[in-house]
């Protein structure tokens, strides 16, 4: 795979493309098609690599109490509210996946922590 070509085709920096390739952020349909075109892989095969979000997290993220948060995140990042919600949900899911234990996740708390960490940056400062 030609990583430089993939980066330029997607219009993204290498660091962002690597997150896509590692499954750390969701792929948009346009990105799936671009990756398929550049790599020669089938778009359906690439689309199947996107891990679905847990139902509980989706329900929580869609709750009206989070609407203002997604609106503000979208404004700050110059993206749509849907993209802000989806990428925030996947970031929260990645955070939860790194934690161990079989108990039910408190998705409201996980969303708060992910978004707080995102605003504060690495190391909380």
Coordinates of C-alpha atoms in Angstrom, one line a residue:
X1 CA 0.0 0.0 0.0
X2 CA 1.3 3.5 -0.9
X3 CA 0.7 5.4 2.3
X4 CA 1.6 8.7 0.8
X5 CA -0.9 8.2 -2.0
X6 CA -3.5 7.2 0.5
X7 CA -2.9 10.3 2.7
X8 CA -3.1 12.6 -0.3
X9 CA -6.2 10.9 -1.7
X10 CA -8.0 11.2 1.7
X11 CA -6.7 14.7 2.2
X12 CA -5.4 13.7 5.7
X13 CA -2.1 13.7 7.5
X14 CA -0.4 10.3 8.0
X15 CA -1.2 10.3 11.7
X16 CA -4.9 10.6 11.0
X17 CA -4.8 8.0 8.2
X18 CA -3.1 5.5 10.6
X19 CA -5.9 6.0 13.1
X20 CA -8.3 5.1 10.3
X21 CA -6.3 2.0 9.3
X22 CA -6.1 0.8 12.9
X23 CA -9.8 1.1 13.4
X24 CA -9.5 3.8 16.0
X25 CA -11.9 6.2 14.3
X26 CA -14.9 5.4 12.1
X27 CA -14.7 5.5 8.3
X28 CA -17.1 7.6 6.3
X29 CA -18.6 6.1 3.2
X30 CA -16.5 8.5 1.1
X31 CA -13.3 7.3 2.9
X32 CA -14.3 3.7 2.4
X33 CA -14.6 4.3 -1.4
X34 CA -11.3 6.2 -1.5
X35 CA -9.4 3.5 0.4
X36 CA -10.9 0.9 -1.9
X37 CA -9.9 2.9 -5.0
X38 CA -6.3 3.4 -3.8
X39 CA -5.7 -0.1 -2.4
X40 CA -7.7 -2.1 -4.9
X41 CA -9.6 -3.8 -2.1
X42 CA -13.4 -4.2 -2.3
X43 CA -15.3 -1.4 -0.6
X44 CA -17.6 -3.9 1.1
X45 CA -14.5 -5.6 2.6
X46 CA -13.2 -2.3 4.0
X47 CA -16.7 -1.3 5.3
X48 CA -16.9 -4.6 7.3
X49 CA -13.8 -3.6 9.3
X50 CA -15.7 -0.8 11.1
X51 CA -16.6 -2.1 14.5
X52 CA -20.2 -1.2 15.5
X53 CA -20.7 0.9 18.6
X54 CA -22.4 -0.8 21.6
X55 CA -26.2 -0.2 21.7
X56 CA -26.0 1.4 25.1
X57 CA -23.4 4.0 24.0
X58 CA -25.4 4.9 20.9
X59 CA -28.6 5.4 23.0
X60 CA -26.7 7.6 25.5
X61 CA -24.9 9.7 22.8
X62 CA -28.2 10.3 21.1
X63 CA -29.9 11.5 24.2
X64 CA -31.0 15.2 24.1
X65 CA -28.9 16.0 27.2
X66 CA -25.8 15.6 25.0
X67 CA -27.1 17.7 22.1
X68 CA -25.4 21.0 23.3
X69 CA -22.1 19.1 23.8
X70 CA -22.1 17.7 20.3
X71 CA -23.0 21.1 18.9
X72 CA -20.1 22.8 20.6
X73 CA -17.7 20.0 19.7
X74 CA -18.7 20.3 16.1
X75 CA -18.3 24.1 16.2
X76 CA -14.8 23.8 17.7
X77 CA -13.6 21.1 15.3
X78 CA -15.4 22.6 12.2
X79 CA -17.3 19.4 11.5
X80 CA -20.9 18.4 11.4
X81 CA -22.8 17.5 14.6
X82 CA -23.2 14.0 13.3
X83 CA -19.5 13.7 12.8
X84 CA -18.8 15.2 16.3
X85 CA -21.2 12.7 17.9
X86 CA -19.8 9.7 15.9
X87 CA -16.2 10.5 16.5
X88 CA -16.8 11.3 20.1
X89 CA -18.7 8.0 20.6
X90 CA -15.9 6.0 18.9
X91 CA -13.3 7.8 21.1
X92 CA -15.4 6.9 24.2
X93 CA -15.7 3.3 23.0
X94 CA -11.9 3.1 22.5
X95 CA -11.4 4.4 26.0
X96 CA -13.8 1.9 27.5
X97 CA -12.2 -1.0 25.5
X98 CA -8.9 -0.3 27.2
X99 CA -10.5 -0.8 30.6
X100 CA -11.1 -4.3 31.9
X101 CA -14.0 -5.8 33.6
X102 CA -17.3 -7.4 32.6
X103 CA -19.7 -5.0 34.3
X104 CA -22.1 -2.8 32.3
X105 CA -20.5 0.4 31.2
X106 CA -21.7 3.8 32.5
X107 CA -21.7 5.5 29.1
X108 CA -22.6 8.9 30.4
X109 CA -19.6 8.9 32.7
X110 CA -17.4 7.5 29.9
X111 CA -18.5 10.2 27.5
X112 CA -17.8 12.9 30.1
X113 CA -14.4 11.6 30.8
X114 CA -13.4 11.2 27.1
X115 CA -14.6 14.7 26.3
X116 CA -12.9 16.2 29.3
X117 CA -9.6 14.5 28.4
X118 CA -10.0 15.7 24.8
X119 CA -10.4 19.3 26.0
X120 CA -7.6 19.2 28.5
X121 CA -5.2 17.3 26.2
X122 CA -2.6 14.7 27.1
X123 CA -1.6 14.7 30.8
X124 CA -4.7 16.7 31.8
X125 CA -3.0 20.1 31.4

